[in-house]
Amino acid sequence: MLDTTDELNNLTSWLQILEKIVAQSANMVVITDAEQRIRWVNQTYTRVTGWALEEVQGKRAGELVRGPLTDRLLGQRLSARLRQGESVSGVEMLNYRRDGEPYTVSLNIEPIRDEQGQVLAFFSIQSDVSEKRALESSNAQLQHHLQVAQRLARLGRVQFDPDKGTMQWSSEVYSILELPRDDTPKTFSALLRFVSPEAQQDLQKWLLQVMQTGAEFDHELPITTHHGRRRWVRCRGVPERSGNSIRPPGTWTIQDVTVYKELIEQKRLTNAKLQTMVDERTLNLEEANHSLEAFSHALSHDLKKPIRHMVSYAEIVQESLATDDIASAKTYCRKIVAAGTRLRSLIDGMLEFSRVGRRAISPAWVAMDDLVNDCLAEVAASFEHRRFCAAGQETLPEVWADPVLLREVWTNLIDNAFKYSNQATLTKLTFACNNSDSGWTLSLRDNGCGFSPSMQSQIFQMFGRANSDEAIVGDGIGLALCQRIVQAHGGRIWAESAMGEGSAFLVFLPRCSPGASVGPL
């Protein structure tokens, strides 16, 4: 405190001493009297506000530096405190420079009292904190934008303290893991628990490589969240080098890439589906090409052959009639009729094969024993002088298939059995069925002449024949027709045979439910 009132009333000498002390201060220094009128300011005040000492002496500070955005209520509270002789510490408010530019000031004001405690003056130290607050505001905005960007990108941040072995997780990490927010430090093992077991060994291997090579860690890992959901995250971190040593990354990013992985998987499945469709189309085209080749062969050989015979026989008939050889003419006329019948049979078979290829599947429950017995009676009527016996029809089950198309299959198989057993005194047919969880394997075994196993791949082709014996009537279309029908049901057909030991034809039909769909013919 000052010793006398006279010395306080005359502050000139005291202010001269004070000026030398605070003139070069980085803070603004303002001395006011008890009425808060400015008596003295330092050079820093002039530099910051633009007001010189001679311009502000005798004026109240608020009259000079307060502007449109200054908090008036705060100014009133400050003035009230000072009138009551109270100090002000660390109060910030918006002021204005002489040129009208706003700045933020931090105020610290102390009253100067005499021995009786009366306020004689105020000593104010003011700091321009505009730049600091602007940086803080900018940093807060950047932090806000970063947090928003991280939320939008599903990007979390993990800070690792290698000395303590603890981690701090950002809020987005908790969101990704579906955990309630907890600010307590976490450990690496706590994070590792969420990594799916099948990926933990790979994770340990990658971390070891990072510590050995110092390379960036950037891998996608499957995790299981706190609520048991499976997600994918992308983890990234750059190890820190200290001399020749390598320290674990101090900062990790964890990004939820589940949607990306799901889209990749969806694309893979779509591509696989498209590839399957392409393969099916390719297979259909190959089959169509084979059919075209078969038809071409039929046109060039199988159809030409009876036509060629008919022309040759007709020429012989002409010659016979010219010489009045009626008996010979009649013989060759009969051969012309037989060749024409053969030609008609080939054409009818080709048309039937084509019609079946365009027919839709209409499945229903079919009692195979009844269907086979009907087909057996129909075929046997065409071989009225053939003795035969059949067994095993009662073992055949109900199957889910198209009854009309399945009749075509059994009619052809039974007809072949009769044709190729023409040398036997008694045609023996044995039916059987092997049930499994996946479907039924139906079979027909005969005691015919059989065929070589090497013919297995040919007998189901158009116009393919297992036996070249001309005495056995056939156009080579029946088994190709059977194969197309069975494949349209999702099944397959094959044969087992050996020369002179009979043949067995087996048909597998899948166990489909009534609501299931079947393929096109």
PDB file of N, CA, C and O in Angstrom, residues 355-387:
ATOM      1  N   ARG A 355     -40.716 -82.257 -80.057  1.00  0.00           N
ATOM      2  CA  ARG A 355     -41.874 -81.840 -79.254  1.00  0.00           C
ATOM      3  C   ARG A 355     -41.593 -81.951 -77.763  1.00  0.00           C
ATOM      4  O   ARG A 355     -41.976 -81.083 -76.985  1.00  0.00           O
ATOM      5  N   VAL A 356     -40.927 -83.015 -77.346  1.00  0.00           N
ATOM      6  CA  VAL A 356     -40.608 -83.193 -75.936  1.00  0.00           C
ATOM      7  C   VAL A 356     -39.690 -82.078 -75.457  1.00  0.00           C
ATOM      8  O   VAL A 356     -39.780 -81.595 -74.333  1.00  0.00           O
ATOM      9  N   GLY A 357     -38.790 -81.637 -76.299  1.00  0.00           N
ATOM     10  CA  GLY A 357     -37.880 -80.560 -75.931  1.00  0.00           C
ATOM     11  C   GLY A 357     -38.590 -79.255 -75.659  1.00  0.00           C
ATOM     12  O   GLY A 357     -38.074 -78.403 -74.940  1.00  0.00           O
ATOM     13  N   ARG A 358     -39.796 -79.058 -76.195  1.00  0.00           N
ATOM     14  CA  ARG A 358     -40.538 -77.824 -75.979  1.00  0.00           C
ATOM     15  C   ARG A 358     -41.620 -77.958 -74.920  1.00  0.00           C
ATOM     16  O   ARG A 358     -42.262 -76.993 -74.557  1.00  0.00           O
ATOM     17  N   ARG A 359     -41.819 -79.180 -74.407  1.00  0.00           N
ATOM     18  CA  ARG A 359     -42.911 -79.420 -73.466  1.00  0.00           C
ATOM     19  C   ARG A 359     -42.509 -79.026 -72.047  1.00  0.00           C
ATOM     20  O   ARG A 359     -41.396 -79.261 -71.614  1.00  0.00           O
ATOM     21  N   ALA A 360     -43.435 -78.427 -71.311  1.00  0.00           N
ATOM     22  CA  ALA A 360     -43.173 -78.047 -69.923  1.00  0.00           C
ATOM     23  C   ALA A 360     -43.395 -79.243 -69.005  1.00  0.00           C
ATOM     24  O   ALA A 360     -44.193 -80.130 -69.295  1.00  0.00           O
ATOM     25  N   ILE A 361     -42.680 -79.246 -67.865  1.00  0.00           N
ATOM     26  CA  ILE A 361     -42.818 -80.312 -66.878  1.00  0.00           C
ATOM     27  C   ILE A 361     -44.036 -80.013 -65.996  1.00  0.00           C
ATOM     28  O   ILE A 361     -44.181 -78.909 -65.486  1.00  0.00           O
ATOM     29  N   SER A 362     -44.904 -81.004 -65.803  1.00  0.00           N
ATOM     30  CA  SER A 362     -46.074 -80.878 -64.926  1.00  0.00           C
ATOM     31  C   SER A 362     -46.048 -82.037 -63.938  1.00  0.00           C
ATOM     32  O   SER A 362     -46.722 -83.060 -64.129  1.00  0.00           O
ATOM     33  N   PRO A 363     -45.268 -81.922 -62.846  1.00  0.00           N
ATOM     34  CA  PRO A 363     -45.092 -83.051 -61.934  1.00  0.00           C
ATOM     35  C   PRO A 363     -46.318 -83.297 -61.054  1.00  0.00           C
ATOM     36  O   PRO A 363     -47.117 -82.402 -60.775  1.00  0.00           O
ATOM     37  N   ALA A 364     -46.453 -84.556 -60.630  1.00  0.00           N
ATOM     38  CA  ALA A 364     -47.500 -84.989 -59.703  1.00  0.00           C
ATOM     39  C   ALA A 364     -47.022 -86.288 -59.072  1.00  0.00           C
ATOM     40  O   ALA A 364     -46.011 -86.866 -59.484  1.00  0.00           O
ATOM     41  N   TRP A 365     -47.725 -86.735 -58.028  1.00  0.00           N
ATOM     42  CA  TRP A 365     -47.370 -88.030 -57.435  1.00  0.00           C
ATOM     43  C   TRP A 365     -47.827 -89.145 -58.358  1.00  0.00           C
ATOM     44  O   TRP A 365     -48.995 -89.216 -58.740  1.00  0.00           O
ATOM     45  N   VAL A 366     -46.883 -89.999 -58.741  1.00  0.00           N
ATOM     46  CA  VAL A 366     -47.147 -91.068 -59.711  1.00  0.00           C
ATOM     47  C   VAL A 366     -46.884 -92.419 -59.045  1.00  0.00           C
ATOM     48  O   VAL A 366     -45.790 -92.656 -58.509  1.00  0.00           O
ATOM     49  N   ALA A 367     -47.877 -93.317 -59.100  1.00  0.00           N
ATOM     50  CA  ALA A 367     -47.702 -94.685 -58.605  1.00  0.00           C
ATOM     51  C   ALA A 367     -46.963 -95.479 -59.667  1.00  0.00           C
ATOM     52  O   ALA A 367     -47.532 -95.850 -60.704  1.00  0.00           O
ATOM     53  N   MET A 368     -45.658 -95.730 -59.440  1.00  0.00           N
ATOM     54  CA  MET A 368     -44.832 -96.336 -60.470  1.00  0.00           C
ATOM     55  C   MET A 368     -45.257 -97.762 -60.813  1.00  0.00           C
ATOM     56  O   MET A 368     -45.109 -98.199 -61.969  1.00  0.00           O
ATOM     57  N   ASP A 369     -45.781 -98.526 -59.847  1.00  0.00           N
ATOM     58  CA  ASP A 369     -46.173 -99.904 -60.158  1.00  0.00           C
ATOM     59  C   ASP A 369     -47.310 -99.934 -61.177  1.00  0.00           C
ATOM     60  O   ASP A 369     -47.287-100.716 -62.139  1.00  0.00           O
ATOM     61  N   ASP A 370     -48.305 -99.055 -60.995  1.00  0.00           N
ATOM     62  CA  ASP A 370     -49.420 -99.009 -61.954  1.00  0.00           C
ATOM     63  C   ASP A 370     -48.945 -98.530 -63.318  1.00  0.00           C
ATOM     64  O   ASP A 370     -49.345 -99.076 -64.360  1.00  0.00           O
ATOM     65  N   LEU A 371     -48.091 -97.479 -63.313  1.00  0.00           N
ATOM     66  CA  LEU A 371     -47.612 -96.940 -64.580  1.00  0.00           C
ATOM     67  C   LEU A 371     -46.803 -97.983 -65.352  1.00  0.00           C
ATOM     68  O   LEU A 371     -46.987 -98.166 -66.568  1.00  0.00           O
ATOM     69  N   VAL A 372     -45.924 -98.718 -64.661  1.00  0.00           N
ATOM     70  CA  VAL A 372     -45.095 -99.718 -65.332  1.00  0.00           C
ATOM     71  C   VAL A 372     -45.950-100.859 -65.865  1.00  0.00           C
ATOM     72  O   VAL A 372     -45.718-101.365 -66.991  1.00  0.00           O
ATOM     73  N   ASN A 373     -46.932-101.279 -65.118  1.00  0.00           N
ATOM     74  CA  ASN A 373     -47.825-102.357 -65.594  1.00  0.00           C
ATOM     75  C   ASN A 373     -48.583-101.934 -66.839  1.00  0.00           C
ATOM     76  O   ASN A 373     -48.767-102.731 -67.775  1.00  0.00           O
ATOM     77  N   ASP A 374     -49.037-100.679 -66.887  1.00  0.00           N
ATOM     78  CA  ASP A 374     -49.724-100.186 -68.094  1.00  0.00           C
ATOM     79  C   ASP A 374     -48.777-100.187 -69.284  1.00  0.00           C
ATOM     80  O   ASP A 374     -49.150-100.612 -70.400  1.00  0.00           O
ATOM     81  N   CYS A 375     -47.557 -99.689 -69.090  1.00  0.00           N
ATOM     82  CA  CYS A 375     -46.586 -99.658 -70.185  1.00  0.00           C
ATOM     83  C   CYS A 375     -46.232-101.073 -70.637  1.00  0.00           C
ATOM     84  O   CYS A 375     -46.064-101.334 -71.845  1.00  0.00           O
ATOM     85  N   LEU A 376     -46.091-101.985 -69.679  1.00  0.00           N
ATOM     86  CA  LEU A 376     -45.761-103.374 -70.014  1.00  0.00           C
ATOM     87  C   LEU A 376     -46.843-103.996 -70.873  1.00  0.00           C
ATOM     88  O   LEU A 376     -46.551-104.690 -71.880  1.00  0.00           O
ATOM     89  N   ALA A 377     -48.117-103.762 -70.525  1.00  0.00           N
ATOM     90  CA  ALA A 377     -49.227-104.315 -71.303  1.00  0.00           C
ATOM     91  C   ALA A 377     -49.258-103.717 -72.699  1.00  0.00           C
ATOM     92  O   ALA A 377     -49.499-104.417 -73.699  1.00  0.00           O
ATOM     93  N   GLU A 378     -48.969-102.414 -72.808  1.00  0.00           N
ATOM     94  CA  GLU A 378     -48.982-101.743 -74.116  1.00  0.00           C
ATOM     95  C   GLU A 378     -47.885-102.286 -75.020  1.00  0.00           C
ATOM     96  O   GLU A 378     -48.120-102.555 -76.210  1.00  0.00           O
ATOM     97  N   VAL A 379     -46.684-102.447 -74.483  1.00  0.00           N
ATOM     98  CA  VAL A 379     -45.561-102.927 -75.305  1.00  0.00           C
ATOM     99  C   VAL A 379     -45.763-104.396 -75.676  1.00  0.00           C
ATOM    100  O   VAL A 379     -45.511-104.811 -76.826  1.00  0.00           O
ATOM    101  N   ALA A 380     -46.224-105.191 -74.714  1.00  0.00           N
ATOM    102  CA  ALA A 380     -46.406-106.628 -74.971  1.00  0.00           C
ATOM    103  C   ALA A 380     -47.404-106.871 -76.094  1.00  0.00           C
ATOM    104  O   ALA A 380     -47.292-107.861 -76.844  1.00  0.00           O
ATOM    105  N   ALA A 381     -48.400-105.962 -76.244  1.00  0.00           N
ATOM    106  CA  ALA A 381     -49.397-106.129 -77.323  1.00  0.00           C
ATOM    107  C   ALA A 381     -48.753-106.024 -78.690  1.00  0.00           C
ATOM    108  O   ALA A 381     -49.263-106.565 -79.676  1.00  0.00           O
ATOM    109  N   SER A 382     -47.593-105.325 -78.764  1.00  0.00           N
ATOM    110  CA  SER A 382     -46.893-105.201 -80.051  1.00  0.00           C
ATOM    111  C   SER A 382     -46.041-106.429 -80.344  1.00  0.00           C
ATOM    112  O   SER A 382     -45.548-106.586 -81.469  1.00  0.00           O
ATOM    113  N   PHE A 383     -45.827-107.267 -79.324  1.00  0.00           N
ATOM    114  CA  PHE A 383     -45.060-108.508 -79.488  1.00  0.00           C
ATOM    115  C   PHE A 383     -45.969-109.680 -79.065  1.00  0.00           C
ATOM    116  O   PHE A 383     -45.693-110.398 -78.119  1.00  0.00           O
ATOM    117  N   GLU A 384     -47.065-109.880 -79.843  1.00  0.00           N
ATOM    118  CA  GLU A 384     -48.117-110.816 -79.426  1.00  0.00           C
ATOM    119  C   GLU A 384     -47.647-112.268 -79.372  1.00  0.00           C
ATOM    120  O   GLU A 384     -48.242-113.078 -78.649  1.00  0.00           O
ATOM    121  N   HIS A 385     -46.614-112.604 -80.091  1.00  0.00           N
ATOM    122  CA  HIS A 385     -46.148-113.998 -80.078  1.00  0.00           C
ATOM    123  C   HIS A 385     -44.969-114.203 -79.109  1.00  0.00           C
ATOM    124  O   HIS A 385     -44.444-115.313 -79.036  1.00  0.00           O
ATOM    125  N   ARG A 386     -44.577-113.133 -78.376  1.00  0.00           N
ATOM    126  CA  ARG A 386     -43.421-113.236 -77.489  1.00  0.00           C
ATOM    127  C   ARG A 386     -43.866-113.688 -76.101  1.00  0.00           C
ATOM    128  O   ARG A 386     -44.791-113.138 -75.514  1.00  0.00           O
ATOM    129  N   ARG A 387     -43.182-114.718 -75.589  1.00  0.00           N
ATOM    130  CA  ARG A 387     -43.431-115.160 -74.223  1.00  0.00           C
ATOM    131  C   ARG A 387     -42.559-114.331 -73.285  1.00  0.00           C
ATOM    132  O   ARG A 387     -41.380-114.119 -73.541  1.00  0.00           O
TER     133      ARG A 387
END
